[in-house]
């Protein structure tokens, strides 16, 4: 019932890109996703990294495809991303429209965005967590992935709001990269997470205070955790943190990074 | 007057190691140091990284030679370290003996080490800063180094206590890696530093509180600064932070890391 349905395939830069839907039933469309894999067969049963995109973006946003390029071409990993509810190729509900309008209103009025983002992302995560679990089930049914390779998760911003509740209930995930969210509703679930983590914060984030960001990092029960703080505002996460996250997964999953990263 | 005097030379693993003294005059011995350079001539006018060792260690401690190996063999850089006053091949004064005895007494009594380390390291830095400036003058007189290549500084713990006052008055240093010290006397000098910095903290440091460590990081006036926090106690800084620091210098000095790091 969870099998993937591939809907398109292309290849470039040593990377095969396959669009899919997962979990659809007659009359109800599945969740659209993308699976990036190495062009060579050497990637059989290679590690899989699930990623979740940021708010307002979609599964093939350059922040996703750029990270995938590093993981697939650089490490020989598989990478999969789903469109979050209300994002990308998925329909927006009236609730989505109302929350987004409220966010834009607060932003224009110079009011804090945090309370709205926290509330809306919580709602989206409730929908997205079972979708990610279903996608992982289905991806592991593919012969080139299987159930014996390690699985990681990488999501910043809204990707962290989805990723923390997902990873807290998903024992197949064994290493994660998170960052840039508030502790309000996530810290409690972060306390259930014990796997190695790399966590990104922006020191001059205009939305997330230092105290809030550090509190969420502190909440993780992981024995092995690393925090990377950089100067700059919310959207100025340096590109070299993407390379660092790739090395984090390569280190934990025992795969050398073959291209410069 | 500042010329280096080389006293020994050996080579292994693609790295030439030359012991030197600097600043000696008849009747007064110079400061002992070590210069590591790539075995190939391709390193002419390559970037130079000055390093300072931690308290109780010396210029060729594995924490120094291991970092040098990564920088020299991995990036083609020159690396130089001096023995700090009272350390390595240098004589201990009665003041050194008294401070070290006081540190051991406090440690045995379960009292905080911070106030003693801060005070003693301040004293050593006052002596060491002019020594590092003289060494840099002399190293840049060497034809294989010269004055036209970039110069970085790398020191953690006592290396930070020496490095911050040194870099605050030394415009030739253009990128630094510091970490793991108290803000008490260093924060004021850190506010004068504006060059790119990578800073290491241990999240479970039994000597330096999180607040103290974060306050020192925050004090730097650098536009581009990165903080790397890892779980673990004071002496458990992960080895991958050495690789990260090498990449930091390679990124700023425009040299690719050629060996896996």
Short mmCIF file of C-alpha atoms in Angstrom, two decimals:
data_model
loop_
_atom_site.label_atom_id
_atom_site.label_comp_id
_atom_site.label_asym_id
_atom_site.label_seq_id
_atom_site.Cartn_x
_atom_site.Cartn_y
_atom_site.Cartn_z
CA UNK A 1 0.00 0.00 0.00
CA UNK A 2 2.96 2.33 0.53
CA UNK A 3 4.78 1.66 -2.71
CA UNK A 4 6.27 4.56 -4.59
CA UNK A 5 4.96 5.45 -8.00
CA UNK A 6 7.65 7.00 -10.15
CA UNK A 7 6.27 9.71 -12.42
CA UNK A 8 9.36 11.18 -14.11
CA UNK A 9 13.06 10.50 -14.45
CA UNK A 10 16.01 12.54 -15.63
CA UNK A 11 19.76 12.55 -15.12
CA UNK A 12 22.46 15.21 -14.89
CA UNK A 13 25.84 15.73 -13.20
CA UNK A 14 26.11 12.06 -12.19
CA UNK A 15 22.75 12.20 -10.41
CA UNK A 16 19.51 10.45 -11.38
CA UNK A 17 16.41 12.42 -10.38
CA UNK A 18 13.12 10.53 -10.04
CA UNK A 19 9.85 12.22 -9.15
CA UNK A 20 7.43 10.02 -7.24
CA UNK A 21 4.19 9.98 -5.33
CA UNK A 22 3.67 7.88 -2.24
CA UNK A 23 0.55 6.80 -0.35
CA UNK A 24 -2.00 7.64 -3.00
CA UNK A 25 -5.23 5.68 -3.25
CA UNK A 26 -7.91 5.88 -5.94
CA UNK A 27 -9.47 9.32 -5.71
CA UNK A 28 -6.82 10.70 -3.34
CA UNK A 29 -3.49 11.81 -4.76
CA UNK A 30 -0.29 10.63 -3.10
CA UNK A 31 2.34 12.92 -1.59
CA UNK A 32 4.78 14.16 -4.24
CA UNK A 33 8.45 13.59 -3.60
CA UNK A 34 11.80 13.37 -5.34
CA UNK A 35 14.49 10.71 -5.07
CA UNK A 36 18.04 11.58 -6.13
CA UNK A 37 20.47 8.67 -6.62
CA UNK A 38 23.97 8.17 -7.99
CA UNK A 39 24.04 7.32 -11.69
CA UNK A 40 26.29 4.32 -11.03
CA UNK A 41 25.05 1.02 -9.60
CA UNK A 42 27.73 1.24 -6.94
CA UNK A 43 25.14 3.02 -4.80
CA UNK A 44 23.15 -0.17 -4.17
CA UNK A 45 22.06 -0.19 -0.54
CA UNK A 46 23.93 3.07 0.01
CA UNK A 47 22.86 5.28 2.90
CA UNK A 48 19.64 7.26 2.47
CA UNK A 49 19.22 10.86 3.63
CA UNK A 50 15.65 12.10 4.02
CA UNK A 51 15.44 15.88 3.81
CA UNK A 52 12.61 18.30 4.57
CA UNK A 53 12.49 21.75 2.95
CA UNK A 54 11.98 25.13 4.59
CA UNK A 55 8.76 27.09 4.88
CA UNK A 56 7.55 28.55 1.58
CA UNK A 57 9.93 26.35 -0.43
CA UNK A 58 9.45 22.98 -2.11
CA UNK A 59 11.14 19.63 -2.64
CA UNK A 60 13.35 20.79 -5.54
CA UNK A 61 14.29 24.23 -4.19
CA UNK A 62 18.01 24.88 -4.82
CA UNK A 63 18.61 24.50 -1.06
CA UNK A 64 17.44 20.89 -1.49
CA UNK A 65 18.91 20.04 -4.90
CA UNK A 66 22.25 21.64 -3.96
CA UNK A 67 22.49 19.55 -0.79
CA UNK A 68 21.44 16.46 -2.74
CA UNK A 69 24.17 17.07 -5.31
CA UNK A 70 26.78 17.09 -2.54
CA UNK A 71 25.40 13.92 -0.91
CA UNK A 72 24.76 11.95 -4.10
CA UNK A 73 27.75 12.91 -6.25
CA UNK A 74 30.08 13.50 -3.29
CA UNK A 75 29.22 10.51 -1.09
CA UNK A 76 27.21 8.09 -3.24
CA UNK A 77 24.13 8.45 -1.02
CA UNK A 78 20.44 8.40 -1.95
CA UNK A 79 18.46 11.53 -1.03
CA UNK A 80 14.68 11.93 -0.86
CA UNK A 81 12.50 14.99 -0.16
CA UNK A 82 8.72 15.32 0.10
CA UNK A 83 6.69 18.44 -0.61
CA UNK A 84 5.36 19.54 2.78
CA UNK A 85 1.58 19.91 3.14
CA UNK A 86 0.45 23.11 1.43
CA UNK A 87 3.81 23.44 -0.36
CA UNK A 88 5.23 22.72 -3.83
CA UNK A 89 2.85 20.65 -5.95
CA UNK A 90 0.36 20.17 -3.11
CA UNK A 91 -2.91 22.09 -2.70
CA UNK A 92 -3.23 24.80 -0.09
CA UNK A 93 -6.15 24.53 2.29
CA UNK A 94 -8.13 27.46 3.64
CA UNK A 95 -6.20 26.94 6.89
CA UNK A 96 -2.89 27.25 5.02
CA UNK A 97 -4.08 30.46 3.36
CA UNK A 98 -5.21 31.92 6.69
CA UNK A 99 -1.95 31.13 8.47
CA UNK A 100 0.19 32.47 5.64
CA UNK A 101 -1.90 35.66 5.53
CA UNK A 102 -1.46 36.03 9.28
CA UNK A 103 2.31 35.56 8.93
CA UNK A 104 2.51 38.23 6.22
CA UNK A 105 0.34 40.56 8.31
CA UNK A 106 2.61 40.15 11.35
CA UNK A 107 5.72 40.64 9.22
CA UNK A 108 4.34 43.85 7.66
CA UNK A 109 3.33 45.11 11.12
CA UNK A 110 6.80 44.40 12.53
CA UNK A 111 5.37 41.90 15.02
CA UNK A 112 7.26 38.72 16.04
CA UNK A 113 6.84 35.91 13.52
CA UNK A 114 7.76 33.18 15.98
CA UNK A 115 4.37 32.43 17.53
CA UNK A 116 2.74 32.08 14.11
CA UNK A 117 5.55 30.02 12.59
CA UNK A 118 5.65 27.72 15.62
CA UNK A 119 1.90 27.14 15.54
CA UNK A 120 1.65 26.66 11.76
CA UNK A 121 4.74 24.43 11.52
CA UNK A 122 3.38 22.27 14.35
CA UNK A 123 0.21 21.77 12.36
CA UNK A 124 2.15 20.90 9.18
CA UNK A 125 4.40 18.49 11.11
CA UNK A 126 1.39 16.58 12.41
CA UNK A 127 0.44 15.90 8.81
CA UNK A 128 3.97 15.41 7.51
CA UNK A 129 5.31 12.92 10.08
CA UNK A 130 3.14 10.00 8.94
CA UNK A 131 3.92 10.95 5.34
CA UNK A 132 7.65 10.72 5.99
CA UNK A 133 7.20 7.37 7.76
CA UNK A 134 5.22 6.05 4.79
CA UNK A 135 7.81 7.38 2.36
CA UNK A 136 10.62 5.70 4.30
CA UNK A 137 8.72 2.39 4.28
CA UNK A 138 8.25 2.66 0.53
CA UNK A 139 11.80 3.81 -0.22
CA UNK A 140 13.19 0.85 1.70
CA UNK A 141 11.10 -1.46 -0.51
CA UNK A 142 13.15 -0.33 -3.51
CA UNK A 143 15.83 -2.94 -4.32
CA UNK A 144 18.53 -0.26 -4.70
CA UNK A 145 17.88 1.05 -1.17
CA UNK A 146 16.65 -1.85 0.99
CA UNK A 147 16.45 -1.96 4.76
CA UNK A 148 20.07 -2.62 5.61
CA UNK A 149 21.65 0.78 4.90
CA UNK A 150 21.73 3.64 7.42
CA UNK A 151 19.19 6.47 7.18
CA UNK A 152 19.76 10.11 8.12
CA UNK A 153 17.55 13.18 8.25
CA UNK A 154 18.42 16.77 7.31
CA UNK A 155 16.08 19.72 7.79
CA UNK A 156 16.57 23.35 8.86
CA UNK A 157 13.81 25.84 9.75
CA UNK A 158 10.47 24.16 8.93
CA UNK A 159 12.50 21.04 8.14
CA UNK A 160 13.42 20.95 11.82
CA UNK A 161 9.81 21.44 12.91
CA UNK A 162 8.90 18.37 10.85
CA UNK A 163 12.10 16.47 11.55
CA UNK A 164 12.14 16.56 15.35
CA UNK A 165 8.72 14.89 15.86
CA UNK A 166 9.51 12.50 12.98
CA UNK A 167 12.90 11.42 14.31
CA UNK A 168 11.57 11.19 17.88
CA UNK A 169 9.29 8.31 16.78
CA UNK A 170 11.41 6.81 14.01
CA UNK A 171 14.17 4.48 15.19
CA UNK A 172 15.46 3.91 11.64
CA UNK A 173 17.01 7.41 11.62
CA UNK A 174 20.51 7.26 13.14
CA UNK A 175 22.03 10.72 12.47
CA UNK A 176 20.41 14.15 11.96
CA UNK A 177 21.15 17.73 10.98
CA UNK A 178 18.68 20.26 12.38
CA UNK A 179 18.67 23.97 13.17
CA UNK A 180 17.05 27.39 13.34
CA UNK A 181 13.77 26.86 15.18
CA UNK A 182 12.13 27.71 18.49
CA UNK A 183 12.08 25.38 21.52
CA UNK A 184 8.48 26.11 22.51
CA UNK A 185 6.85 22.89 21.33
CA UNK A 186 9.92 21.06 19.97
CA UNK A 187 12.16 20.87 23.06
CA UNK A 188 9.99 18.22 24.68
CA UNK A 189 10.30 15.94 21.65
CA UNK A 190 14.02 16.77 21.25
CA UNK A 191 14.56 15.29 24.71
CA UNK A 192 13.55 11.90 23.27
CA UNK A 193 16.26 12.04 20.60
CA UNK A 194 19.59 10.37 21.46
CA UNK A 195 21.30 9.95 18.08
CA UNK A 196 24.24 12.09 16.86
CA UNK A 197 23.17 15.56 15.78
CA UNK A 198 24.66 18.62 14.11
CA UNK A 199 22.63 21.77 14.80
CA UNK A 200 22.85 25.16 13.04
CA UNK A 201 22.09 28.55 14.57
CA UNK A 202 22.49 32.11 13.30
CA UNK A 203 23.98 34.40 15.95
CA UNK A 204 22.16 37.51 14.65
CA UNK A 205 18.86 35.83 13.80
CA UNK A 206 16.20 38.52 13.73
CA UNK A 207 13.43 36.00 14.47
CA UNK A 208 14.92 33.36 16.81
CA UNK A 209 16.70 34.69 19.92
CA UNK A 210 20.03 33.23 20.96
CA UNK A 211 18.45 31.93 24.15
CA UNK A 212 15.69 30.18 22.21
CA UNK A 213 18.08 28.63 19.70
CA UNK A 214 20.51 27.43 22.37
CA UNK A 215 17.64 26.02 24.45
CA UNK A 216 16.50 23.83 21.57
CA UNK A 217 20.06 22.58 20.99
CA UNK A 218 20.44 21.90 24.69
CA UNK A 219 17.23 19.84 24.79
CA UNK A 220 18.55 16.97 22.66
CA UNK A 221 19.50 13.94 24.77
CA UNK A 222 22.18 12.93 22.24
CA UNK A 223 25.52 11.98 23.71
CA UNK A 224 27.22 13.28 20.59
CA UNK A 225 25.99 16.69 19.54
CA UNK A 226 27.59 19.60 17.74
CA UNK A 227 26.34 23.18 17.46
CA UNK A 228 27.46 25.42 14.61
CA UNK A 229 26.74 29.09 15.19
CA UNK A 230 27.57 31.67 12.55
CA UNK A 231 27.33 35.43 12.52
CA UNK A 232 24.55 36.70 10.30
CA UNK A 233 20.80 36.94 10.04
CA UNK A 234 18.18 34.20 9.73
CA UNK A 235 18.59 33.63 6.01
CA UNK A 236 22.39 34.03 5.95
CA UNK A 237 23.36 30.46 6.95
CA UNK A 238 26.76 30.10 5.24
CA UNK A 239 27.07 27.71 2.35
CA UNK A 240 29.98 25.93 4.04
CA UNK A 241 27.51 24.58 6.61
CA UNK A 242 26.01 22.46 3.83
CA UNK A 243 29.48 20.98 3.26
CA UNK A 244 29.87 20.45 6.99
CA UNK A 245 26.57 18.56 7.18
CA UNK A 246 27.65 16.34 4.29
CA UNK A 247 30.87 15.52 6.15
CA UNK A 248 28.81 14.83 9.31
CA UNK A 249 26.76 12.19 7.49
CA UNK A 250 29.83 10.82 5.72
CA UNK A 251 31.60 10.47 9.08
CA UNK A 252 28.71 8.66 10.74
CA UNK A 253 27.83 6.49 7.78
CA UNK A 254 31.41 5.55 6.95
CA UNK A 255 31.54 6.98 3.46
CA UNK A 256 34.42 9.25 2.43
CA UNK A 257 33.49 12.45 0.65
CA UNK A 258 35.00 11.90 -2.78
CA UNK A 259 34.51 15.34 -4.31
CA UNK A 260 35.88 18.48 -2.65
CA UNK A 261 33.43 19.54 0.02
CA UNK B 1 68.30 41.30 15.54
CA UNK B 2 65.27 39.06 15.23
CA UNK B 3 66.72 36.49 12.86
CA UNK B 4 65.99 32.84 13.46
CA UNK B 5 68.77 30.47 14.32
CA UNK B 6 68.04 26.97 13.12
CA UNK B 7 69.36 24.34 15.51
CA UNK B 8 68.09 21.04 14.09
CA UNK B 9 66.37 19.70 11.00
CA UNK B 10 64.60 16.47 10.16
CA UNK B 11 61.94 15.31 7.68
CA UNK B 12 59.12 12.78 7.71
CA UNK B 13 55.72 12.30 6.07
CA UNK B 14 56.33 15.06 3.54
CA UNK B 15 57.04 17.59 6.28
CA UNK B 16 60.37 19.27 7.13
CA UNK B 17 60.76 20.05 10.82
CA UNK B 18 63.26 22.73 11.83
CA UNK B 19 63.95 23.66 15.45
CA UNK B 20 64.94 27.28 15.94
CA UNK B 21 65.56 29.95 18.52
CA UNK B 22 64.57 33.54 18.03
CA UNK B 23 65.57 36.76 19.79
CA UNK B 24 68.64 35.44 21.60
CA UNK B 25 71.54 37.72 22.39
CA UNK B 26 74.94 36.82 23.85
CA UNK B 27 74.33 35.55 27.37
CA UNK B 28 70.55 35.33 26.97
CA UNK B 29 69.09 32.33 25.17
CA UNK B 30 66.46 32.91 22.51
CA UNK B 31 62.92 31.53 22.59
CA UNK B 32 62.81 27.97 21.26
CA UNK B 33 60.37 27.26 18.46
CA UNK B 34 59.65 24.83 15.66
CA UNK B 35 58.91 25.51 12.00
CA UNK B 36 57.19 22.83 9.94
CA UNK B 37 57.21 23.24 6.15
CA UNK B 38 56.26 21.17 3.12
CA UNK B 39 59.12 19.08 1.77
CA UNK B 40 58.53 20.41 -1.75
CA UNK B 41 59.61 23.86 -2.93
CA UNK B 42 56.05 24.48 -4.08
CA UNK B 43 55.42 25.97 -0.65
CA UNK B 44 57.46 29.10 -1.38
CA UNK B 45 55.60 32.08 0.04
CA UNK B 46 52.79 29.76 1.13
CA UNK B 47 50.53 30.89 3.99
CA UNK B 48 51.98 30.71 7.50
CA UNK B 49 50.00 29.56 10.53
CA UNK B 50 51.38 30.52 13.94
CA UNK B 51 50.14 28.22 16.68
CA UNK B 52 50.33 28.44 20.48
CA UNK B 53 50.14 25.31 22.63
CA UNK B 54 47.96 24.66 25.67
CA UNK B 55 48.92 24.99 29.32
CA UNK B 56 51.35 22.33 30.53
CA UNK B 57 52.19 21.27 26.95
CA UNK B 58 54.99 22.30 24.61
CA UNK B 59 55.68 23.25 20.99
CA UNK B 60 55.88 19.65 19.71
CA UNK B 61 53.02 18.16 21.73
CA UNK B 62 50.96 15.84 19.50
CA UNK B 63 48.15 18.42 19.55
CA UNK B 64 50.59 20.75 17.76
CA UNK B 65 52.42 18.29 15.48
CA UNK B 66 49.12 16.64 14.48
CA UNK B 67 47.61 19.97 13.49
CA UNK B 68 50.83 20.90 11.68
CA UNK B 69 50.73 17.64 9.70
CA UNK B 70 47.22 18.50 8.46
CA UNK B 71 48.20 22.08 7.53
CA UNK B 72 51.58 21.30 5.97
CA UNK B 73 50.89 18.02 4.17
CA UNK B 74 47.21 18.77 3.56
CA UNK B 75 47.39 22.41 2.48
CA UNK B 76 51.05 23.17 1.75
CA UNK B 77 51.22 25.76 4.56
CA UNK B 78 54.11 26.65 6.88
CA UNK B 79 53.40 26.23 10.61
CA UNK B 80 55.40 27.63 13.53
CA UNK B 81 55.00 27.18 17.29
CA UNK B 82 56.96 28.70 20.19
CA UNK B 83 57.42 27.18 23.62
CA UNK B 84 55.42 29.41 25.97
CA UNK B 85 57.31 30.97 28.90
CA UNK B 86 57.90 28.32 31.58
CA UNK B 87 56.99 25.54 29.13
CA UNK B 88 58.82 22.99 27.00
CA UNK B 89 62.55 23.70 26.77
CA UNK B 90 62.28 26.96 28.69
CA UNK B 91 63.19 27.42 32.37
CA UNK B 92 60.49 27.75 35.00
CA UNK B 93 60.68 30.74 37.29
CA UNK B 94 59.78 30.74 40.97
CA UNK B 95 56.57 32.53 39.91
CA UNK B 96 55.76 29.70 37.48
CA UNK B 97 56.34 27.12 40.22
CA UNK B 98 54.14 29.01 42.68
CA UNK B 99 51.25 29.42 40.21
CA UNK B 100 51.39 25.79 39.12
CA UNK B 101 51.44 24.65 42.74
CA UNK B 102 48.43 26.87 43.44
CA UNK B 103 46.61 25.37 40.44
CA UNK B 104 47.29 21.83 41.64
CA UNK B 105 46.20 22.76 45.16
CA UNK B 106 42.91 24.22 43.92
CA UNK B 107 42.32 21.19 41.70
CA UNK B 108 42.94 18.77 44.58
CA UNK B 109 40.66 20.82 46.85
CA UNK B 110 37.88 20.82 44.26
CA UNK B 111 38.02 24.60 43.97
CA UNK B 112 37.45 26.43 40.65
CA UNK B 113 40.56 26.52 38.47
CA UNK B 114 39.38 29.49 36.42
CA UNK B 115 40.66 32.38 38.52
CA UNK B 116 44.15 30.87 38.74
CA UNK B 117 44.34 29.91 35.07
CA UNK B 118 43.08 33.34 33.98
CA UNK B 119 45.64 35.14 36.16
CA UNK B 120 48.59 32.89 35.25
CA UNK B 121 47.80 32.81 31.52
CA UNK B 122 47.51 36.62 31.50
CA UNK B 123 51.01 36.79 32.95
CA UNK B 124 52.39 34.34 30.39
CA UNK B 125 50.68 36.20 27.54
CA UNK B 126 52.34 39.46 28.53
CA UNK B 127 55.68 37.73 28.02
CA UNK B 128 54.65 35.70 24.98
CA UNK B 129 53.05 38.43 22.83
CA UNK B 130 56.33 40.25 22.06
CA UNK B 131 57.97 36.87 21.48
CA UNK B 132 55.35 35.95 18.87
CA UNK B 133 55.74 39.35 17.20
CA UNK B 134 59.53 38.89 17.07
CA UNK B 135 59.12 35.35 15.71
CA UNK B 136 56.76 36.56 13.00
CA UNK B 137 59.24 39.30 12.01
CA UNK B 138 62.01 36.71 11.78
CA UNK B 139 59.95 34.08 9.98
CA UNK B 140 58.97 36.61 7.33
CA UNK B 141 62.67 37.29 6.75
CA UNK B 142 63.06 33.71 5.52
CA UNK B 143 63.04 33.62 1.71
CA UNK B 144 60.64 30.66 1.64
CA UNK B 145 58.06 32.61 3.68
CA UNK B 146 58.45 36.31 2.93
CA UNK B 147 56.02 39.08 3.73
CA UNK B 148 53.51 38.60 0.93
CA UNK B 149 51.69 35.44 2.07
CA UNK B 150 48.75 35.46 4.50
CA UNK B 151 49.31 34.63 8.18
CA UNK B 152 46.85 32.88 10.51
CA UNK B 153 46.88 32.05 14.20
CA UNK B 154 45.55 28.92 15.93
CA UNK B 155 45.45 28.43 19.70
CA UNK B 156 42.96 26.83 22.10
CA UNK B 157 43.00 27.09 25.91
CA UNK B 158 46.25 28.87 26.89
CA UNK B 159 46.83 29.33 23.16
CA UNK B 160 43.76 31.58 23.17
CA UNK B 161 44.98 33.51 26.22
CA UNK B 162 48.19 34.27 24.29
CA UNK B 163 46.55 34.59 20.90
CA UNK B 164 43.85 37.17 21.67
CA UNK B 165 46.21 39.89 22.97
CA UNK B 166 48.69 38.99 20.20
CA UNK B 167 46.16 39.19 17.37
CA UNK B 168 44.60 42.36 18.84
CA UNK B 169 47.87 44.22 18.19
CA UNK B 170 49.14 42.32 15.12
CA UNK B 171 47.60 43.41 11.81
CA UNK B 172 49.50 40.76 9.85
CA UNK B 173 47.17 38.05 11.21
CA UNK B 174 44.09 37.78 8.99
CA UNK B 175 42.24 34.63 10.23
CA UNK B 176 42.20 32.89 13.62
CA UNK B 177 40.99 29.79 15.42
CA UNK B 178 40.49 30.25 19.17
CA UNK B 179 38.47 28.60 21.92
CA UNK B 180 37.96 27.34 25.44
CA UNK B 181 38.86 30.25 27.70
CA UNK B 182 37.21 32.72 30.08
CA UNK B 183 36.08 36.23 29.07
CA UNK B 184 37.28 37.96 32.26
CA UNK B 185 40.35 39.70 30.90
CA UNK B 186 40.18 38.60 27.25
CA UNK B 187 36.79 39.95 26.18
CA UNK B 188 38.02 43.53 26.13
CA UNK B 189 40.85 42.64 23.75
CA UNK B 190 38.57 40.38 21.70
CA UNK B 191 36.43 43.46 20.97
CA UNK B 192 39.40 44.87 19.02
CA UNK B 193 39.55 41.83 16.73
CA UNK B 194 37.64 42.09 13.43
CA UNK B 195 39.11 39.30 11.29
CA UNK B 196 37.34 35.99 10.51
CA UNK B 197 37.33 33.61 13.47
CA UNK B 198 36.36 30.01 14.24
CA UNK B 199 35.84 29.44 17.97
CA UNK B 200 35.55 26.11 19.84
CA UNK B 201 33.60 25.45 23.03
CA UNK B 202 32.81 22.30 24.97
CA UNK B 203 29.16 22.17 26.07
CA UNK B 204 29.89 20.16 29.23
CA UNK B 205 33.15 21.90 30.17
CA UNK B 206 33.72 21.33 33.88
CA UNK B 207 35.89 24.47 34.16
CA UNK B 208 34.43 27.05 31.76
CA UNK B 209 30.69 27.71 32.08
CA UNK B 210 28.54 27.95 28.96
CA UNK B 211 27.80 31.58 29.76
CA UNK B 212 31.52 32.39 30.07
CA UNK B 213 32.44 30.61 26.85
CA UNK B 214 29.61 32.19 24.87
CA UNK B 215 30.46 35.64 26.27
CA UNK B 216 34.02 35.40 24.95
CA UNK B 217 32.78 34.29 21.52
CA UNK B 218 30.27 37.12 21.51
CA UNK B 219 32.94 39.71 22.30
CA UNK B 220 34.79 39.41 18.98
CA UNK B 221 33.97 42.28 16.63
CA UNK B 222 34.53 40.05 13.59
CA UNK B 223 31.89 40.30 10.89
CA UNK B 224 32.51 36.65 10.00
CA UNK B 225 32.60 34.40 13.05
CA UNK B 226 31.70 30.77 13.62
CA UNK B 227 31.21 28.96 16.91
CA UNK B 228 31.60 25.20 17.14
CA UNK B 229 30.16 23.69 20.32
CA UNK B 230 30.47 19.99 21.02
CA UNK B 231 29.11 17.83 23.79
CA UNK B 232 31.80 16.63 26.17
CA UNK B 233 34.13 17.83 28.88
CA UNK B 234 37.02 20.30 28.72
CA UNK B 235 39.57 17.88 27.31
CA UNK B 236 37.18 16.09 24.96
CA UNK B 237 37.34 18.50 22.00
CA UNK B 238 36.62 16.17 19.06
CA UNK B 239 39.39 15.46 16.61
CA UNK B 240 37.18 16.53 13.70
CA UNK B 241 37.44 20.12 14.97
CA UNK B 242 41.11 20.05 13.97
CA UNK B 243 40.02 19.12 10.45
CA UNK B 244 37.43 21.87 10.54
CA UNK B 245 40.03 24.47 11.53
CA UNK B 246 42.27 23.35 8.68
CA UNK B 247 39.39 23.83 6.25
CA UNK B 248 38.71 27.24 7.80
CA UNK B 249 42.26 28.39 7.02
CA UNK B 250 42.19 26.73 3.60
CA UNK B 251 38.93 28.56 2.80
CA UNK B 252 40.26 31.96 3.84
CA UNK B 253 43.71 31.54 2.36
CA UNK B 254 42.48 30.09 -0.91
CA UNK B 255 44.27 26.75 -0.69
CA UNK B 256 42.35 23.52 -1.31
CA UNK B 257 42.85 20.73 1.22
CA UNK B 258 44.53 18.07 -0.88
CA UNK B 259 44.48 15.19 1.58
CA UNK B 260 41.21 13.92 3.10
CA UNK B 261 40.36 16.15 6.04
#
